[in-house]
């Protein structure tokens, strides 16, 4: 029932739903979250087993034409490695930029085999540390500094740039977003900035905050066809 309700609401605002896989008799994947008195997430339990079983590489390959014609392909780490590989492969061959949202510390490392083909990566600080640690193990690029050390976010972002990621967008809660860009892995030149969060806002809870930021950011990137300011896109995402 929950899944059908979601589909109905999406259709009500004219969102294309033909790519949603409906599995009769199976429960819709759900997430239960607990928040503290300040609205911050304390714990959560997710049931995404159906997604991992049914959203296969074969299924997503049916939408090759949609991926090839996209301005940006947005992926997240609830997908299996097989599904991510198929999506990234299609997008890379068609020169479609890939935006990857890590979802959680545990699942964030699923992006590591594909870092050279990711244009935008949006981890929080804990996910950033996990991704770099796994990358160091996979690619023998040296042990990363401990997260929390001075300059750790910057140095971790540099590791990801060296592995091919063009834009690293680190969400930092009340401290806003650290954004680092490098268009060539052969050049040490790049651009970094710190975009503050909105001041003097009362947080009820942070449920969906990261999703809203990514949605607004991607919307701004798509509307500018990739030629607009990344600072504006991030600021738009924060405002959303």
Coordinates of N, CA and C in Angstrom, one line a residue:
X1 N 0.8 -1.2 0.0 CA 0.0 0.0 0.0 C 0.9 1.3 0.0
X2 N 1.9 1.2 0.8 CA 2.8 2.4 0.8 C 3.4 2.7 -0.5
X3 N 3.9 1.6 -1.2 CA 4.5 1.8 -2.5 C 3.5 2.4 -3.5
X4 N 2.3 1.9 -3.5 CA 1.3 2.4 -4.5 C 1.0 3.9 -4.1
X5 N 1.0 4.2 -2.9 CA 0.7 5.6 -2.5 C 1.8 6.5 -3.0
X6 N 3.0 6.1 -2.8 CA 4.2 6.9 -3.3 C 4.1 7.1 -4.8
X7 N 3.8 6.0 -5.6 CA 3.7 6.1 -7.0 C 2.6 7.1 -7.4
X8 N 1.4 7.0 -6.7 CA 0.3 7.9 -7.0 C 0.6 9.3 -6.8
X9 N 1.4 9.6 -5.7 CA 1.7 11.0 -5.4 C 2.7 11.5 -6.4
X10 N 3.7 10.6 -6.8 CA 4.6 11.1 -7.9 C 3.9 11.4 -9.2
X11 N 3.0 10.5 -9.6 CA 2.2 10.8 -10.8 C 1.4 12.1 -10.7
X12 N 1.0 12.3 -9.5 CA 0.2 13.5 -9.2 C 0.9 14.8 -9.5
X13 N 2.3 14.8 -9.3 CA 3.1 16.0 -9.6 C 3.9 15.8 -10.9
X14 N 3.4 14.8 -11.7 CA 3.9 14.6 -13.1 C 5.4 14.1 -13.1
X15 N 5.7 13.3 -12.2 CA 7.0 12.6 -12.2 C 7.0 11.3 -12.9
X16 N 7.9 11.0 -13.8 CA 7.9 9.8 -14.6 C 8.1 8.6 -13.6
X17 N 7.3 7.6 -13.7 CA 7.4 6.5 -12.8 C 7.6 5.1 -13.5
X18 N 7.7 5.1 -14.8 CA 7.8 3.8 -15.5 C 9.1 3.0 -15.1
X19 N 10.1 3.7 -14.5 CA 11.2 2.9 -14.1 C 11.1 2.3 -12.7
X20 N 10.0 2.6 -12.0 CA 9.9 2.0 -10.7 C 9.4 0.6 -10.8
X21 N 10.1 -0.3 -10.2 CA 9.8 -1.7 -10.3 C 8.8 -2.1 -9.2
X22 N 7.6 -2.6 -9.6 CA 6.6 -3.0 -8.7 C 6.7 -4.5 -8.5
X23 N 6.8 -5.0 -7.3 CA 6.9 -6.4 -7.0 C 5.7 -6.8 -6.1
X24 N 4.6 -7.3 -6.8 CA 3.4 -7.7 -6.1 C 3.6 -8.7 -4.9
X25 N 3.0 -8.4 -3.8 CA 3.1 -9.3 -2.7 C 4.3 -9.0 -1.8
X26 N 5.2 -8.1 -2.2 CA 6.4 -7.8 -1.4 C 6.2 -6.5 -0.7
X27 N 6.8 -6.4 0.5 CA 6.7 -5.1 1.3 C 7.6 -4.1 0.7
X28 N 7.1 -2.8 0.7 CA 7.9 -1.7 0.2 C 9.1 -1.5 1.2
X29 N 10.3 -1.3 0.7 CA 11.4 -1.0 1.5 C 11.1 0.3 2.4
X30 N 11.5 0.2 3.7 CA 11.2 1.2 4.6 C 12.4 1.5 5.5
X31 N 12.4 2.7 6.1 CA 13.5 3.1 7.0 C 12.8 3.7 8.3
X32 N 13.2 3.3 9.4 CA 12.8 3.8 10.7 C 13.9 4.6 11.4
X33 N 13.6 5.9 11.7 CA 14.7 6.7 12.3 C 14.3 7.2 13.7
X34 N 15.3 7.4 14.5 CA 15.1 8.0 15.9 C 15.9 9.3 15.9
X35 N 15.3 10.3 16.5 CA 15.9 11.6 16.6 C 16.0 12.1 18.0
X36 N 17.0 12.9 18.3 CA 17.2 13.4 19.7 C 16.3 14.7 19.8
X37 N 16.4 15.3 21.0 CA 15.6 16.5 21.3 C 16.0 17.7 20.4
X38 N 17.1 17.6 19.8 CA 17.5 18.7 18.9 C 17.2 18.5 17.4
X39 N 16.6 17.3 17.2 CA 16.2 17.0 15.8 C 17.3 16.3 15.0
X40 N 18.4 15.9 15.7 CA 19.5 15.2 15.0 C 19.3 13.7 15.0
X41 N 19.7 13.0 14.0 CA 19.5 11.6 13.8 C 20.4 10.9 14.8
X42 N 19.8 10.0 15.6 CA 20.6 9.2 16.6 C 20.8 7.8 16.1
X43 N 19.7 7.2 15.5 CA 19.9 5.8 15.0 C 18.8 5.6 14.0
X44 N 19.0 4.5 13.2 CA 18.1 4.2 12.2 C 18.2 2.7 11.7
X45 N 17.1 2.2 11.3 CA 17.1 0.8 10.8 C 16.4 0.8 9.4
X46 N 17.1 0.2 8.4 CA 16.6 0.3 7.0 C 16.4 -1.2 6.5
X47 N 15.2 -1.4 5.9 CA 15.0 -2.6 5.2 C 15.0 -2.4 3.7
X48 N 16.1 -2.6 3.1 CA 16.2 -2.4 1.7 C 16.5 -3.7 0.9
X49 N 16.2 -4.8 1.5 CA 16.5 -6.1 0.9 C 15.8 -6.3 -0.4
X50 N 14.6 -5.9 -0.6 CA 13.8 -6.0 -1.8 C 14.5 -5.2 -2.9
X51 N 15.0 -4.0 -2.6 CA 15.6 -3.2 -3.6 C 16.9 -3.9 -4.1
X52 N 17.6 -4.5 -3.2 CA 18.9 -5.1 -3.6 C 18.6 -6.4 -4.4
X53 N 17.5 -7.1 -4.1 CA 17.2 -8.3 -4.9 C 16.6 -8.0 -6.3
X54 N 15.8 -7.0 -6.4 CA 15.0 -6.8 -7.6 C 15.6 -5.7 -8.5
X55 N 16.3 -4.7 -8.0 CA 16.8 -3.6 -8.9 C 18.2 -4.1 -9.4
X56 N 18.1 -5.0 -10.3 CA 19.3 -5.7 -10.8 C 19.9 -4.9 -12.0
X57 N 21.1 -5.3 -12.4 CA 21.7 -4.7 -13.5 C 20.9 -5.0 -14.8
X58 N 20.3 -6.1 -14.9 CA 19.4 -6.4 -16.0 C 18.2 -5.4 -16.1
X59 N 17.7 -5.1 -14.9 CA 16.5 -4.2 -14.9 C 16.9 -2.8 -15.3
X60 N 18.0 -2.3 -14.7 CA 18.4 -0.9 -15.0 C 18.9 -0.8 -16.5
X61 N 19.4 -1.9 -17.0 CA 19.9 -1.8 -18.4 C 18.7 -1.6 -19.4
X62 N 17.5 -1.9 -19.0 CA 16.3 -1.6 -19.8 C 16.1 -0.1 -20.1
X63 N 16.7 0.7 -19.2 CA 16.5 2.1 -19.4 C 17.8 2.8 -19.9
X64 N 18.5 2.1 -20.7 CA 19.8 2.6 -21.3 C 19.5 3.9 -22.0
X65 N 18.5 4.0 -22.8 CA 18.2 5.2 -23.5 C 18.0 6.4 -22.6
X66 N 17.3 6.2 -21.5 CA 17.0 7.3 -20.5 C 18.3 7.7 -19.9
X67 N 19.2 6.8 -19.5 CA 20.5 7.2 -18.9 C 21.3 7.9 -19.9
X68 N 21.4 7.5 -21.2 CA 22.2 8.1 -22.2 C 21.8 9.5 -22.5
X69 N 20.5 9.8 -22.3 CA 20.0 11.1 -22.7 C 19.9 12.0 -21.5
X70 N 20.3 11.6 -20.3 CA 20.2 12.4 -19.1 C 21.3 13.4 -19.1
X71 N 21.0 14.5 -18.4 CA 22.0 15.6 -18.2 C 23.0 15.2 -17.0
X72 N 22.4 14.6 -16.0 CA 23.2 14.0 -14.9 C 22.5 12.7 -14.5
X73 N 23.3 11.7 -14.2 CA 22.8 10.5 -13.6 C 23.1 10.5 -12.1
X74 N 22.0 10.5 -11.3 CA 22.1 10.5 -9.9 C 22.0 9.0 -9.4
X75 N 23.0 8.5 -8.7 CA 23.0 7.2 -8.1 C 23.2 7.3 -6.6
X76 N 22.7 6.3 -5.9 CA 23.0 6.2 -4.4 C 23.4 4.8 -4.0
X77 N 23.9 4.7 -2.9 CA 24.6 3.4 -2.5 C 23.7 2.3 -2.0
X78 N 22.4 2.5 -2.0 CA 21.5 1.4 -1.7 C 21.5 0.4 -2.9
X79 N 21.9 0.8 -4.1 CA 22.0 -0.1 -5.2 C 23.1 -1.1 -5.0
X80 N 23.0 -2.2 -5.6 CA 24.1 -3.2 -5.5 C 25.2 -2.8 -6.4
X81 N 26.4 -3.5 -6.2 CA 27.5 -3.2 -7.0 C 27.2 -3.5 -8.5
X82 N 26.5 -4.6 -8.7 CA 26.1 -4.9 -10.1 C 25.3 -3.8 -10.8
X83 N 24.3 -3.3 -10.1 CA 23.5 -2.2 -10.7 C 24.3 -0.9 -10.9
X84 N 25.1 -0.6 -9.9 CA 25.9 0.6 -10.0 C 26.9 0.5 -11.2
X85 N 27.5 -0.7 -11.4 CA 28.4 -0.9 -12.5 C 27.7 -0.7 -13.8
X86 N 26.5 -1.3 -14.0 CA 25.8 -1.1 -15.2 C 25.5 0.3 -15.5
X87 N 24.9 1.0 -14.5 CA 24.5 2.4 -14.6 C 25.7 3.3 -15.0
X88 N 26.8 3.1 -14.2 CA 28.0 3.9 -14.4 C 28.6 3.7 -15.8
X89 N 28.6 2.4 -16.2 CA 29.2 2.0 -17.5 C 28.4 2.7 -18.6
X90 N 27.1 2.7 -18.6 CA 26.2 3.3 -19.6 C 26.5 4.8 -19.6
X91 N 26.5 5.4 -18.4 CA 26.6 6.9 -18.4 C 28.0 7.3 -18.9
X92 N 29.0 6.6 -18.5 CA 30.4 7.0 -18.8 C 30.6 6.9 -20.4
X93 N 30.0 5.8 -21.0 CA 30.1 5.7 -22.4 C 29.4 6.8 -23.2
X94 N 28.4 7.4 -22.5 CA 27.6 8.4 -23.2 C 28.0 9.8 -22.7
X95 N 29.1 9.9 -21.9 CA 29.6 11.2 -21.4 C 28.5 11.9 -20.5
X96 N 27.8 11.1 -19.8 CA 26.8 11.7 -18.8 C 27.5 11.7 -17.5
X97 N 27.5 12.9 -16.8 CA 28.2 13.0 -15.5 C 27.4 12.2 -14.5
X98 N 28.1 11.5 -13.6 CA 27.6 10.7 -12.5 C 27.7 11.5 -11.2
X99 N 26.5 11.6 -10.5 CA 26.5 12.2 -9.2 C 26.2 11.0 -8.2
X100 N 27.1 10.8 -7.2 CA 26.9 9.6 -6.3 C 26.7 10.1 -4.9
X101 N 25.5 9.6 -4.3 CA 25.2 9.9 -2.9 C 25.5 8.7 -2.1
X102 N 26.4 8.7 -1.1 CA 26.8 7.5 -0.4 C 25.8 6.9 0.6
X103 N 24.8 7.6 1.1 CA 23.7 7.0 1.9 C 24.1 6.8 3.3
X104 N 25.2 6.0 3.5 CA 25.6 5.6 4.9 C 27.1 5.3 4.9
X105 N 27.7 5.2 6.1 CA 29.1 4.9 6.2 C 29.3 3.4 5.7
X106 N 28.4 2.5 6.1 CA 28.6 1.1 5.7 C 28.5 0.9 4.2
X107 N 27.5 1.6 3.5 CA 27.3 1.4 2.1 C 28.1 2.3 1.2
X108 N 28.7 3.4 1.8 CA 29.4 4.4 1.0 C 30.5 3.8 0.2
X109 N 31.2 2.7 0.7 CA 32.3 2.2 0.0 C 32.0 1.5 -1.3
X110 N 30.7 1.3 -1.6 CA 30.3 0.7 -2.8 C 30.7 1.6 -4.0
X111 N 31.0 2.8 -3.8 CA 31.4 3.7 -4.9 C 32.9 3.5 -5.3
X112 N 33.7 2.9 -4.4 CA 35.1 2.9 -4.6 C 35.6 2.3 -5.9
X113 N 35.0 1.2 -6.4 CA 35.5 0.7 -7.7 C 35.2 1.6 -8.9
X114 N 34.4 2.6 -8.7 CA 33.9 3.5 -9.8 C 34.3 4.9 -9.6
X115 N 35.2 5.2 -8.7 CA 35.6 6.6 -8.4 C 36.1 7.3 -9.7
X116 N 36.8 6.7 -10.6 CA 37.4 7.3 -11.7 C 36.3 7.8 -12.7
X117 N 35.1 7.3 -12.5 CA 34.0 7.7 -13.4 C 32.9 8.5 -12.7
X118 N 33.2 9.0 -11.5 CA 32.2 9.8 -10.8 C 32.6 11.3 -10.9
X119 N 31.6 12.1 -11.3 CA 31.9 13.5 -11.4 C 31.6 14.3 -10.1
X120 N 30.5 13.9 -9.4 CA 30.2 14.5 -8.1 C 30.0 13.4 -7.1
X121 N 30.6 13.7 -5.9 CA 30.4 12.8 -4.8 C 30.1 13.6 -3.5
X122 N 29.0 13.2 -2.8 CA 28.5 14.0 -1.7 C 28.5 13.3 -0.4
X123 N 29.6 13.0 0.2 CA 29.6 12.3 1.5 C 29.5 13.3 2.6
X124 N 29.1 12.7 3.8 CA 29.4 13.5 5.0 C 30.8 13.2 5.5
X125 N 31.2 13.7 6.6 CA 32.6 13.5 7.0 C 33.0 12.0 7.3
X126 N 32.0 11.4 8.0 CA 32.3 9.9 8.3 C 32.3 9.1 7.0
X127 N 31.4 9.3 6.1 CA 31.4 8.6 4.8 C 32.7 8.9 4.0
X128 N 33.1 10.1 4.0 CA 34.3 10.5 3.3 C 35.5 9.7 3.9
X129 N 35.6 9.6 5.2 CA 36.7 8.8 5.8 C 36.7 7.3 5.4
X130 N 35.4 6.8 5.4 CA 35.3 5.4 5.0 C 35.7 5.1 3.6
X131 N 35.2 6.0 2.7 CA 35.5 5.9 1.2 C 37.0 5.9 1.0
X132 N 37.7 6.9 1.6 CA 39.1 7.1 1.4 C 39.9 5.9 2.0
X133 N 39.5 5.4 3.2 CA 40.1 4.3 3.8 C 40.0 3.0 2.9
X134 N 38.9 2.8 2.3 CA 38.7 1.7 1.4 C 39.5 1.9 0.1
X135 N 39.5 3.1 -0.4 CA 40.3 3.4 -1.6 C 41.7 3.2 -1.4
X136 N 42.2 3.5 -0.2 CA 43.6 3.3 0.2 C 44.0 1.8 0.1
X137 N 43.0 1.0 0.6 CA 43.3 -0.4 0.6 C 43.2 -1.0 -0.8
X138 N 42.2 -0.5 -1.6 CA 42.0 -1.1 -2.9 C 43.1 -0.7 -3.9
X139 N 43.6 0.6 -3.8 CA 44.5 1.2 -4.8 C 45.9 1.5 -4.3
X140 N 46.1 1.1 -3.0 CA 47.4 1.3 -2.4 C 47.9 2.8 -2.6
X141 N 47.0 3.7 -2.2 CA 47.3 5.1 -2.3 C 47.7 5.7 -1.0
X142 N 48.2 4.9 -0.1 CA 48.7 5.4 1.2 C 47.7 5.5 2.2
X143 N 48.0 5.4 3.5 CA 47.1 5.4 4.6 C 46.5 6.8 4.8
X144 N 45.2 7.0 4.9 CA 44.6 8.3 5.1 C 44.8 8.8 6.5
X145 N 44.9 10.1 6.7 CA 44.9 10.6 8.1 C 43.6 10.3 8.8
X146 N 43.7 10.3 10.1 CA 42.5 10.1 10.9 C 41.5 11.2 10.7
X147 N 40.2 10.9 10.5 CA 39.2 11.9 10.4 C 39.2 12.8 11.7
X148 N 39.0 14.0 11.5 CA 39.0 14.9 12.7 C 40.3 15.7 12.9
X149 N 41.4 15.2 12.2 CA 42.6 15.9 12.2 C 42.6 17.1 11.4
X150 N 43.4 18.1 11.7 CA 43.4 19.4 11.0 C 43.7 19.1 9.5
X151 N 42.8 19.6 8.6 CA 43.0 19.4 7.2 C 42.6 18.0 6.7
X152 N 42.0 17.2 7.5 CA 41.6 15.9 7.0 C 40.6 15.9 5.9
X153 N 39.6 16.7 6.0 CA 38.6 16.8 4.9 C 39.3 17.2 3.6
X154 N 40.2 18.2 3.7 CA 40.9 18.7 2.5 C 41.8 17.6 1.9
X155 N 42.5 16.9 2.7 CA 43.5 15.9 2.2 C 42.7 14.7 1.7
X156 N 41.6 14.3 2.4 CA 40.8 13.2 1.9 C 40.2 13.5 0.5
X157 N 39.8 14.8 0.4 CA 39.2 15.2 -0.9 C 40.3 15.1 -2.0
X158 N 41.5 15.5 -1.7 CA 42.6 15.4 -2.6 C 42.9 14.0 -3.1
X159 N 42.8 13.0 -2.2 CA 42.9 11.6 -2.5 C 41.8 11.2 -3.5
X160 N 40.6 11.6 -3.3 CA 39.5 11.3 -4.3 C 39.7 12.0 -5.6
X161 N 40.2 13.2 -5.6 CA 40.5 13.9 -6.9 C 41.6 13.1 -7.6
X162 N 42.6 12.6 -6.9 CA 43.7 11.9 -7.6 C 43.2 10.6 -8.2
X163 N 42.1 10.1 -7.6 CA 41.5 8.8 -8.2 C 40.4 9.1 -9.2
X164 N 40.2 10.4 -9.5 CA 39.3 10.7 -10.7 C 38.1 11.4 -10.4
X165 N 37.7 11.6 -9.1 CA 36.5 12.4 -8.8 C 36.7 13.8 -9.1
X166 N 35.8 14.5 -9.8 CA 36.0 15.9 -10.2 C 35.6 16.8 -9.1
X167 N 34.4 16.5 -8.5 CA 33.9 17.4 -7.5 C 33.5 16.7 -6.2
X168 N 34.1 17.0 -5.1 CA 33.8 16.4 -3.8 C 33.0 17.4 -2.9
X169 N 31.9 17.1 -2.5 CA 31.0 17.9 -1.8 C 30.7 17.3 -0.4
X170 N 31.4 17.8 0.6 CA 31.3 17.2 1.9 C 30.3 17.9 2.8
X171 N 29.2 17.2 3.2 CA 28.2 17.9 4.1 C 28.7 17.8 5.5
X172 N 28.6 19.0 6.2 CA 29.2 19.1 7.5 C 28.2 19.7 8.6
X173 N 26.9 19.3 8.4 CA 25.9 19.7 9.3 C 25.8 21.2 9.5
X174 N 25.9 21.7 10.7 CA 25.8 23.1 11.0 C 26.9 23.9 10.3
X175 N 28.0 23.3 9.9 CA 29.1 24.0 9.3 C 29.0 24.1 7.8
X176 N 27.8 23.7 7.3 CA 27.5 23.8 5.8 C 28.2 22.7 5.0
X177 N 28.7 23.1 3.8 CA 29.3 22.2 2.9 C 30.7 22.7 2.5
X178 N 31.6 21.7 2.5 CA 33.0 21.9 1.9 C 33.0 21.4 0.5
X179 N 33.3 22.2 -0.5 CA 33.3 21.8 -1.9 C 34.7 22.0 -2.5
X180 N 35.1 20.9 -3.1 CA 36.4 20.9 -3.7 C 36.3 20.4 -5.2
X181 N 36.9 21.1 -6.1 CA 36.8 20.7 -7.5 C 38.2 20.6 -8.2
X182 N 38.3 19.6 -9.0 CA 39.5 19.5 -9.8 C 39.1 18.8 -11.1
X183 N 39.3 19.5 -12.2 CA 38.8 18.9 -13.5 C 39.8 18.0 -14.1
X184 N 41.1 17.9 -13.6 CA 42.1 17.0 -14.2 C 42.9 16.3 -13.1
X185 N 43.0 15.0 -13.2 CA 43.8 14.3 -12.2 C 45.3 14.5 -12.4
X186 N 45.7 15.1 -13.5 CA 47.1 15.3 -13.8 C 47.5 16.7 -13.3
X187 N 46.6 17.5 -12.7 CA 46.9 18.8 -12.3 C 46.6 19.0 -10.8
X188 N 47.5 19.6 -10.1 CA 47.3 19.9 -8.7 C 46.4 21.1 -8.5
X189 N 46.1 21.8 -9.6 CA 45.2 23.0 -9.5 C 43.8 22.6 -9.3
X190 N 43.1 23.4 -8.5 CA 41.7 23.2 -8.3 C 41.1 24.4 -7.6
X191 N 39.9 24.2 -7.1 CA 39.2 25.2 -6.4 C 38.4 24.6 -5.2
X192 N 38.5 25.3 -4.1 CA 37.8 24.8 -2.9 C 37.0 26.0 -2.3
X193 N 36.0 25.7 -1.6 CA 35.2 26.7 -0.9 C 34.4 26.1 0.2
X194 N 33.9 26.9 1.1 CA 33.1 26.5 2.2 C 31.8 27.3 2.2
X195 N 30.7 26.6 1.9 CA 29.4 27.3 1.8 C 28.7 27.1 3.1
X196 N 28.4 28.2 3.8 CA 27.8 28.0 5.2 C 26.3 27.5 5.1
X197 N 25.9 27.0 6.2 CA 24.5 26.6 6.3 C 23.6 27.9 6.6
X198 N 22.3 27.7 6.5 CA 21.5 28.9 6.7 C 21.4 29.2 8.2
X199 N 21.7 30.4 8.6 CA 21.8 30.8 10.0 C 20.4 31.0 10.6
X200 N 20.3 30.9 11.9 CA 19.1 31.2 12.7 C 17.9 30.5 12.3
X201 N 18.1 29.2 11.9 CA 16.9 28.4 11.6 C 16.7 27.4 12.7
X202 N 15.5 27.2 13.1 CA 15.3 26.1 14.2 C 15.1 24.8 13.5
X203 N 15.9 23.8 13.9 CA 15.8 22.5 13.3 C 14.8 21.7 14.0
X204 N 13.8 21.2 13.3 CA 12.8 20.3 13.9 C 13.3 18.9 13.9
X205 N 13.8 18.4 12.8 CA 14.6 17.2 12.7 C 15.3 17.2 11.3
X206 N 16.3 16.4 11.2 CA 17.1 16.4 10.0 C 16.6 15.4 9.0
X207 N 15.5 14.8 9.2 CA 15.0 13.7 8.3 C 14.8 14.3 6.9
X208 N 15.5 13.7 5.9 CA 15.5 14.1 4.5 C 16.3 15.3 4.2
X209 N 17.0 15.8 5.1 CA 17.8 17.1 4.9 C 18.9 16.8 3.8
X210 N 19.6 15.7 3.9 CA 20.6 15.4 2.8 C 20.0 15.2 1.5
X211 N 18.8 14.5 1.4 CA 18.1 14.3 0.2 C 17.7 15.6 -0.5
X212 N 17.2 16.5 0.4 CA 16.8 17.8 -0.1 C 17.9 18.6 -0.7
X213 N 19.1 18.5 0.0 CA 20.2 19.2 -0.5 C 20.7 18.7 -1.8
X214 N 20.7 17.4 -2.0 CA 21.2 16.8 -3.2 C 20.1 17.1 -4.3
X215 N 18.8 17.1 -4.0 CA 17.8 17.3 -5.0 C 17.9 18.8 -5.5
X216 N 18.1 19.7 -4.6 CA 18.2 21.1 -5.0 C 19.5 21.3 -5.8
X217 N 20.6 20.7 -5.4 CA 21.9 20.9 -6.0 C 21.8 20.3 -7.4
X218 N 21.3 19.1 -7.6 CA 21.2 18.5 -8.9 C 20.3 19.3 -9.8
X219 N 19.2 19.8 -9.3 CA 18.3 20.7 -10.1 C 19.0 21.9 -10.6
X220 N 19.8 22.6 -9.8 CA 20.5 23.7 -10.2 C 21.6 23.4 -11.3
X221 N 22.3 22.2 -11.1 CA 23.2 21.8 -12.1 C 22.6 21.5 -13.4
X222 N 21.4 20.8 -13.4 CA 20.7 20.4 -14.6 C 20.2 21.7 -15.3
X223 N 19.7 22.6 -14.6 CA 19.1 23.8 -15.2 C 20.2 24.7 -15.9
X224 N 21.4 24.5 -15.4 CA 22.5 25.3 -16.0 C 23.3 24.5 -17.0
X225 N 22.8 23.3 -17.2 CA 23.5 22.3 -18.2 C 25.0 22.2 -17.8
X226 N 25.3 22.2 -16.5 CA 26.7 22.0 -16.1 C 27.6 23.2 -16.3
X227 N 27.1 24.3 -16.8 CA 27.9 25.5 -17.0 C 27.8 26.5 -15.9
X228 N 26.9 26.3 -14.9 CA 26.7 27.3 -13.9 C 27.7 27.1 -12.7
X229 N 27.6 28.0 -11.8 CA 28.5 28.0 -10.6 C 28.1 26.9 -9.7
X230 N 29.2 26.1 -9.3 CA 28.9 25.1 -8.3 C 28.6 25.7 -7.0
X231 N 29.1 26.8 -6.7 CA 28.8 27.5 -5.4 C 27.3 27.8 -5.4
X232 N 26.8 28.3 -6.5 CA 25.3 28.6 -6.6 C 24.5 27.3 -6.4
X233 N 24.9 26.3 -7.1 CA 24.2 25.0 -7.0 C 24.2 24.5 -5.6
X234 N 25.3 24.5 -4.9 CA 25.3 24.0 -3.5 C 24.5 24.9 -2.6
X235 N 24.6 26.2 -2.8 CA 23.8 27.2 -2.0 C 22.3 26.9 -2.2
X236 N 21.9 26.7 -3.5 CA 20.5 26.4 -3.8 C 20.1 25.1 -3.1
X237 N 21.0 24.1 -3.1 CA 20.6 22.9 -2.4 C 20.5 23.1 -0.9
X238 N 21.3 23.9 -0.3 CA 21.2 24.2 1.2 C 19.9 24.9 1.5
X239 N 19.5 25.8 0.6 CA 18.2 26.5 0.8 C 17.0 25.6 0.7
X240 N 17.1 24.6 -0.2 CA 16.0 23.6 -0.3 C 15.9 22.8 0.9

